[in-house]
Short mmCIF file of C-alpha atoms and ligand atoms in Angstrom, two decimals:
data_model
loop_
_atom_site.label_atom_id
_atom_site.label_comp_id
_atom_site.label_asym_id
_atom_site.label_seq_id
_atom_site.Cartn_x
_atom_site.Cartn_y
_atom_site.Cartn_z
CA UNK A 1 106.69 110.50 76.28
CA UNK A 2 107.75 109.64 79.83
CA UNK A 3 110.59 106.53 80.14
CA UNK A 4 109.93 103.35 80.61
CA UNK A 5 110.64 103.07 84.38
CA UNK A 6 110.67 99.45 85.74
CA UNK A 7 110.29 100.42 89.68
CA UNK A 8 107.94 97.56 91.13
CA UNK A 9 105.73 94.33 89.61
CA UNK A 10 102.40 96.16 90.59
CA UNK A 11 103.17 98.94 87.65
CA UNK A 12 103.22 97.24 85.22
CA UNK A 13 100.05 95.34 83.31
CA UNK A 14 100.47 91.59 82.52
CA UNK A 15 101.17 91.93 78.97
CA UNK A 16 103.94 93.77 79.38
CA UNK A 17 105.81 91.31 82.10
CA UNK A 18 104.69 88.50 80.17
CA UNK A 19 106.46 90.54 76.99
CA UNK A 20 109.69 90.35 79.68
CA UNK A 21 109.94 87.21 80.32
CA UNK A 22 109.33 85.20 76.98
CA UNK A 23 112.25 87.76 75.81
CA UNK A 24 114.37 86.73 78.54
CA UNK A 25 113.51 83.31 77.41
CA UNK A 26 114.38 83.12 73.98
CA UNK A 27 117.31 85.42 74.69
CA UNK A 28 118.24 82.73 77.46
CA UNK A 29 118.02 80.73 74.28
CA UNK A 30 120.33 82.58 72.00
CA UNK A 31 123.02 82.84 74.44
CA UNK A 32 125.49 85.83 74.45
CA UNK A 33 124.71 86.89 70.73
CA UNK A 34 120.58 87.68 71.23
CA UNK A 35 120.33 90.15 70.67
CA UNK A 36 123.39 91.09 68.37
CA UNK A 37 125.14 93.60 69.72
CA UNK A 38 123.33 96.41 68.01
CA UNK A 39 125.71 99.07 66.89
CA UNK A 40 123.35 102.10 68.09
CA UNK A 41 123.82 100.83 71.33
CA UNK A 42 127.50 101.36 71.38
CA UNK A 43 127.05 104.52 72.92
CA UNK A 44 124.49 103.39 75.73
CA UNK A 45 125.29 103.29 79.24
CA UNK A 46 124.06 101.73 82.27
CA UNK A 47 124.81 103.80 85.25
CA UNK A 48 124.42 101.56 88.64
CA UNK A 49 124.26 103.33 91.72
CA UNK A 50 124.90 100.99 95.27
CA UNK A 51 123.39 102.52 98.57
CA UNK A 52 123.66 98.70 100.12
CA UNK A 53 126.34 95.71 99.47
CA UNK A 54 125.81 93.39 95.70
CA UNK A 55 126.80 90.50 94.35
CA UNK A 56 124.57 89.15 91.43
CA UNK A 57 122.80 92.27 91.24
CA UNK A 58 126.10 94.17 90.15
CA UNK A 59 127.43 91.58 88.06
CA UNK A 60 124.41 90.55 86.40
CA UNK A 61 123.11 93.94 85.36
CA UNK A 62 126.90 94.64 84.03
CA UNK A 63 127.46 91.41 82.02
CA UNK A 64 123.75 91.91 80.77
CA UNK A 65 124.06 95.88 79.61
CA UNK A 66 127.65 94.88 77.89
CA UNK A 67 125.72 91.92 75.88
CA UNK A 68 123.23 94.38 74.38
CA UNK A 69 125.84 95.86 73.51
CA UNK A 70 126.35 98.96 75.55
CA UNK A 71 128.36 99.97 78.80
CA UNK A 72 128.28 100.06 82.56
CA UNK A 73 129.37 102.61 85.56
CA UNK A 74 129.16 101.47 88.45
CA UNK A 75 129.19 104.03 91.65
CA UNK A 76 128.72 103.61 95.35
CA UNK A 77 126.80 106.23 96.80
CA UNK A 78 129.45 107.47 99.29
CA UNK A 79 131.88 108.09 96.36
CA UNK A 80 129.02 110.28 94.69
CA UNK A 81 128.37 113.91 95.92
CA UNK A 82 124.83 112.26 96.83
CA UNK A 83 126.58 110.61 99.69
CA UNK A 84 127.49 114.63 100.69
CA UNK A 85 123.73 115.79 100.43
CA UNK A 86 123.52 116.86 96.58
CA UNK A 87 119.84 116.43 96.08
CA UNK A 88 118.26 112.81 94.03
CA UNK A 89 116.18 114.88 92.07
CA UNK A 90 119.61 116.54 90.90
CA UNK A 91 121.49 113.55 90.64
CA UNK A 92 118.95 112.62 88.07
CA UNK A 93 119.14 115.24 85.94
CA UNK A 94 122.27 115.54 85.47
CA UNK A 95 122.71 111.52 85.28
CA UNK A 96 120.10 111.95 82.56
CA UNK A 97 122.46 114.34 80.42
CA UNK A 98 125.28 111.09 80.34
CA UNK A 99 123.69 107.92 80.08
CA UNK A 100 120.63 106.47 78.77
CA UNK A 101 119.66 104.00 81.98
CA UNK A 102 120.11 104.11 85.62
CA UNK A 103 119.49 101.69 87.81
CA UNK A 104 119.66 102.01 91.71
CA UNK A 105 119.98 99.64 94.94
CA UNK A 106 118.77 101.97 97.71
CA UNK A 107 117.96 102.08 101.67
CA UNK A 108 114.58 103.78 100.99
CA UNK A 109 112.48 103.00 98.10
CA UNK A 110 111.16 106.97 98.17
CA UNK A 111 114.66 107.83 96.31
CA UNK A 112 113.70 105.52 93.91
CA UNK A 113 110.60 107.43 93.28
CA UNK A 114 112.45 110.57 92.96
CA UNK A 115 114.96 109.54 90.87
CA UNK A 116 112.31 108.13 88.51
CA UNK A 117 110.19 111.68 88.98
CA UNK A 118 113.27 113.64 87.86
CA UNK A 119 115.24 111.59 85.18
CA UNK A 120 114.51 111.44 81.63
CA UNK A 121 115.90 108.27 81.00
CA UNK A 122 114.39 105.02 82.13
CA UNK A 123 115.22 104.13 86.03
CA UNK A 124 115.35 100.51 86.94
CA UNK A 125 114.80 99.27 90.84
CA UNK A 126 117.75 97.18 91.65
CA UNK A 127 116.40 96.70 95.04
CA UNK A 128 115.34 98.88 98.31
CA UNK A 129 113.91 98.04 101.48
CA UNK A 130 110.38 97.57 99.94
CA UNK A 131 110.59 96.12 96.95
CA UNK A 132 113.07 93.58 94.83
CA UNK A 133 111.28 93.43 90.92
CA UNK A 134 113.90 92.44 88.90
CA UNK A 135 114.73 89.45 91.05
CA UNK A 136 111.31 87.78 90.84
CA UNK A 137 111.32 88.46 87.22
CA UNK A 138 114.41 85.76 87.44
CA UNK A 139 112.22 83.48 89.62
CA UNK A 140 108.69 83.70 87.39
CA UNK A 141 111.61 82.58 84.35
CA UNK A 142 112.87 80.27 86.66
CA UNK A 143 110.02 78.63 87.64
CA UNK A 144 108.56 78.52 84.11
CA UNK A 145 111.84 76.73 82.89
CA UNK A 146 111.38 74.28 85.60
CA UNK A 147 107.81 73.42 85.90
CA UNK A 148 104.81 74.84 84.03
CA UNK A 149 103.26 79.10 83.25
CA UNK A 150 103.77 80.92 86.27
CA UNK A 151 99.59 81.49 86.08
CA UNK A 152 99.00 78.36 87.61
CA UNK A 153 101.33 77.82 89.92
CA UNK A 154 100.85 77.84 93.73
CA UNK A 155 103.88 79.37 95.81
CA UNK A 156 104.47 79.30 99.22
CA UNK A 157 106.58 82.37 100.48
CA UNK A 158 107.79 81.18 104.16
CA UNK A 159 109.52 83.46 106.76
CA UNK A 160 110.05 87.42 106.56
CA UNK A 161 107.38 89.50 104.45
CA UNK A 162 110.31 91.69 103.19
CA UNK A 163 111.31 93.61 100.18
CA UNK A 164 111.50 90.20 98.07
CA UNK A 165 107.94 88.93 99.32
CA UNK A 166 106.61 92.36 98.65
CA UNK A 167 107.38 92.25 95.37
CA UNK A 168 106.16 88.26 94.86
CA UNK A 169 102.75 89.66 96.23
CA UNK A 170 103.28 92.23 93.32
CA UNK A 171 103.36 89.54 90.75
CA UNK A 172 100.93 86.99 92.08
CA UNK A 173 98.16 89.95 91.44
CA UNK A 174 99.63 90.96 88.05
CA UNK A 175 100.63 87.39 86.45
CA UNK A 176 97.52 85.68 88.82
CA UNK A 177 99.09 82.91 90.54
CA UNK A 178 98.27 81.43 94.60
CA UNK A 179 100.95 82.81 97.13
CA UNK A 180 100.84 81.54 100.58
CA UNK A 181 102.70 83.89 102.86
CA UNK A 182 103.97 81.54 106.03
CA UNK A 183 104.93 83.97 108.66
CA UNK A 184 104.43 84.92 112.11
CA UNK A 185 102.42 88.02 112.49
CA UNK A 186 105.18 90.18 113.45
CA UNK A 187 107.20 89.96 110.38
CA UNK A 188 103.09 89.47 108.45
CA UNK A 189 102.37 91.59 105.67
CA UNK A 190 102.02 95.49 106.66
CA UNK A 191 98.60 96.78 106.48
CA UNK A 192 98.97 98.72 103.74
CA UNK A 193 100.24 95.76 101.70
CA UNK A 194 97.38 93.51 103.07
CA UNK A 195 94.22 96.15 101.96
CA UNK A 196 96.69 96.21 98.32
CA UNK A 197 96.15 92.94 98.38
CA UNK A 198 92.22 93.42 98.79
CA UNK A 199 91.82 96.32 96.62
CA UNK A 200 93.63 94.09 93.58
CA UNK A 201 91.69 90.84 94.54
CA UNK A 202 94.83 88.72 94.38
CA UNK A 203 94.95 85.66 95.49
CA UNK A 204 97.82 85.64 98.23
CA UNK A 205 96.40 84.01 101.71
CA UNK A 206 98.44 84.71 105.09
CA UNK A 207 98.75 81.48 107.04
CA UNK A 208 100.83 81.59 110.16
CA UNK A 209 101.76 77.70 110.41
CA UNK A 210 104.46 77.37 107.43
CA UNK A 211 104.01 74.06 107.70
CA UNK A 212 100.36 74.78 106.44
CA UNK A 213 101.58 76.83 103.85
CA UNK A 214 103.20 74.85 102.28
CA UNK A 215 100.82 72.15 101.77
CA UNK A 216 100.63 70.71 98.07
CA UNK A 217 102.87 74.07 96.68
CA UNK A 218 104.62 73.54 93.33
CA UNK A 219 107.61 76.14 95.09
CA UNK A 220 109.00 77.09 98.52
CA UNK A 221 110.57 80.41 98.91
CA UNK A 222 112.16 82.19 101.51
CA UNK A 223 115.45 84.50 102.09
CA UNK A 224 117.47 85.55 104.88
CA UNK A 225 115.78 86.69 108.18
CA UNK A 226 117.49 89.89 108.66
CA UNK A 227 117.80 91.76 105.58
CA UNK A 228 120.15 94.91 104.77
CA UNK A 229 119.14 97.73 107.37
CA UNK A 230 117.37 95.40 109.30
CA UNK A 231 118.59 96.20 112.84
CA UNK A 232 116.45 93.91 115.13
CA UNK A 233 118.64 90.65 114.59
CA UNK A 234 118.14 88.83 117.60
CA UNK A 235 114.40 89.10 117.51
CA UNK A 236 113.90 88.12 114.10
CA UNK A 237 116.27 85.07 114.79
CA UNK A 238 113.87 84.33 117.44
CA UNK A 239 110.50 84.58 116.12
CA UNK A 240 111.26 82.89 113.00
CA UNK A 241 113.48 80.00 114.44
CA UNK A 242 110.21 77.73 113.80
CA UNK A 243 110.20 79.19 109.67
CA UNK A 244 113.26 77.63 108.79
CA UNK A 245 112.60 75.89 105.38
CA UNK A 246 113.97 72.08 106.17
CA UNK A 247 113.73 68.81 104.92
CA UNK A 248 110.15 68.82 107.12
CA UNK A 249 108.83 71.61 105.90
CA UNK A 250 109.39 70.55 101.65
CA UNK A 251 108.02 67.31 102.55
CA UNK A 252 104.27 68.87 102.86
CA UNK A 253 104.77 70.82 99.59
CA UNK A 254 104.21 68.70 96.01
CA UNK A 255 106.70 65.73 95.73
CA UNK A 256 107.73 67.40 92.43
CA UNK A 257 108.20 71.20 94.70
CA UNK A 258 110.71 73.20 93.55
CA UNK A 259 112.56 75.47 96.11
CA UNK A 260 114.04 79.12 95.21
CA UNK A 261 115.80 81.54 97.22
CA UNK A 262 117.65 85.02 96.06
CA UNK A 263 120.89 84.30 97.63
CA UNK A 264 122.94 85.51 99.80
CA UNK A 265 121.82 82.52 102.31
CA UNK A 266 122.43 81.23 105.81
CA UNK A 267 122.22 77.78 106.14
CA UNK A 268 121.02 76.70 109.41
CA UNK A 269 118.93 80.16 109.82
CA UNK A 270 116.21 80.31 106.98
CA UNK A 271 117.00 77.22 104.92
CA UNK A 272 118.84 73.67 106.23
CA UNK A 273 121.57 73.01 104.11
CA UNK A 274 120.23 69.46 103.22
CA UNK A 275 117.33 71.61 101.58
CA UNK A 276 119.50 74.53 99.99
CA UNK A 277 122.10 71.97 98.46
CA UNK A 278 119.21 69.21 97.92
CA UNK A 279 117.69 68.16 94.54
CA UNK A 280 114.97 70.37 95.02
CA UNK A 281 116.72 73.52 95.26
CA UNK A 282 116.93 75.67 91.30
CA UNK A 283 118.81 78.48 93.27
CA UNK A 284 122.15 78.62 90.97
CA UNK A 285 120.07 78.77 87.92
CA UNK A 286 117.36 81.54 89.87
CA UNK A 287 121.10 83.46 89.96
CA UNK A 288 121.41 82.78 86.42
CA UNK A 289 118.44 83.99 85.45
CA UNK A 290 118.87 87.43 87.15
CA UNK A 291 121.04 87.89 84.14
CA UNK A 292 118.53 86.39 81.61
CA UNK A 293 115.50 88.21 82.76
CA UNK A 294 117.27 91.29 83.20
CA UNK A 295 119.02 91.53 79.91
CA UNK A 296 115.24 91.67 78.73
CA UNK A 297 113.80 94.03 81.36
CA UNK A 298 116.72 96.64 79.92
CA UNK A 299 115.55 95.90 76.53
CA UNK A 300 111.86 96.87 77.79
CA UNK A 301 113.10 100.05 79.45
CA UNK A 302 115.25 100.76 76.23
CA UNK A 303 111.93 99.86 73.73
CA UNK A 304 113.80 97.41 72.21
CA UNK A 305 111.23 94.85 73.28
N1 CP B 401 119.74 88.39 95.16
C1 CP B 401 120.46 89.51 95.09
O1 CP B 401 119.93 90.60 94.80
O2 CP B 401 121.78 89.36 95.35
P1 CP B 401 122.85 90.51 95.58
O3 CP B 401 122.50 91.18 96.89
O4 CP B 401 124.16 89.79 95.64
O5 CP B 401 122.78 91.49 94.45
N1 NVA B 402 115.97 90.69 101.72
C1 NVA B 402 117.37 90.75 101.39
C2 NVA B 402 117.58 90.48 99.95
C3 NVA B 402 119.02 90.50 99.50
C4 NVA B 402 119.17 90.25 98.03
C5 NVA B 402 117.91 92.11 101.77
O1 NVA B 402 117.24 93.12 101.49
O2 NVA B 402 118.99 92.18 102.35
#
């Protein structure tokens, strides 16, 4: 049987995320000892590769592999003969003869796909420039703890369509919740990602005016406007000056709104800091939950979910 790989939202059916996140919930619940350590796990290992800089992702996938009772490496790309040219799909085989997980933060999504065609252990997306899974898993469990089932929520995504809207699109067609994308048509959707979102019949509208967007929303997303690799800074600064999320902006969305964000963040750029620090804002507990709801996607990938 081939691994469980946990590569992007769109993979996988609803059952199974919805499996992921009510585990992440009631092992939210049980703290550091759900699951017990489990003694077969002893032996299992995590092996992180970093193409691009981490903060939660590296700690969170570490402290969350250790309480299921197994073990981390962590490796930067450069250090790794991969940095030199050895091949992914060789990488992952011989990976595959260590450990019994890898997961990988990457400049180009297509060596996630390799890596996952190759191995013969379970290969978890930890982000790349096209998609970021594991953190909206955080932000569905985050928004559940905060307001009501992710299936009828309506979320307004405001700013860049990157790698972390990409993957919200994913899960508004797989869980079946409204996303609003608020963005200027040069940082829109791609095409390929807007005739996805025909072919799946999701229901994710693109309305320029973010103000618009975020009429009546239970949730306001964004992140930063130039992401890692991104190397057209001053003209994303530009376009998007008028998609900052500010005190404006959250006062169209539902009185109750939450608003999320992945962290890291620049105040002033995206998000004002009145809005970021504000009552609204769940973003320290969205970074807690990338530990929650990624202790239980290892637990999927393992099958111990
Ligand atoms: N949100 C997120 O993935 O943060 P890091 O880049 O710090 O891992
Ligand atoms: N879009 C951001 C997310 C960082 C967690 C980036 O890719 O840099």
């Amino acid at each position: 049987m081939s691994p469980r790989h946990f590569i992007d939202i769109d993979q996988l059916d609803h059952t199974d995320l919805r499996n992921i996140i009510d585990s992440a919930k009631k092992m939210k619940q049980q703290g550091r000892n759900f699951p017990r350590p489990d003694e077969r796990r002893i032996h299992d290992t995590l092996i992180m590769i970093f193409e691009k800089a981490s903060t939660r992702t590296r700690v969170s996938f570490d402290v969350a592999m250790r309480q299921l009772g197994g073990q981390t490496i962590v490796l930067n790309s450069n250090d790794m003969q991969l940095g030199r040219g050895e091949t992914v799909s060789d990488t992952a085989q011989v990976l595959s003869r260590y450990a019994e997980l890898i997961m990988m933060r990457t400049t180009s999504h297509d060596s996630i796909l390799e890596l996952a065609r190759h191995a013969t252990i379970p290969v978890v997306n930890g982000l790349s420039n096209l998609s970021h899974p594991c953190q909206i898993m955080a932000d569905i469990l985050t928004f559940e703890e905060k307001k009501f089932s992710i299936e009828k929520a309506k979320v307004a995504w405001i700013g860049d369509v990157n790698n972390v809207a990409k993957s919200w699109v994913h899960a508004a067609a797989r869980f079946g919740f409204d996303l609003r994308l608020g963005c200027p048509r040069e940082y829109g959707p791609s095409n390929e990602l807007t005739d996805w979102i025909k072919r799946e019949n999701a229901s994710v509208a693109w309305i320029e005016d973010p103000r618009q967007a975020a009429e009546d929303v239970d949730c306001v997303v964004t992140d930063v406007f130039v992401s890692m690799g991104d190397s057209d800074a001053d003209r994303r600064n530009k376009v998007l000056a008028n998609y900052i999320v500010d005190a404006d902006l959250m006062a169209n969305a539902d009185s109750d709104a939450i608003f999320m964000h992945c962290l890291p963040a620049q105040r002033g750029s995206e998000v004002a800091a009145d809005v970021i620090d504000g009552p609204q804002s769940v973003v320290f507990d969205e970074a807690e939950n990338r530990l929650h709801a990624q202790k239980s996607i290892l637990a999927w990938c393992l099958e111990m979910i």
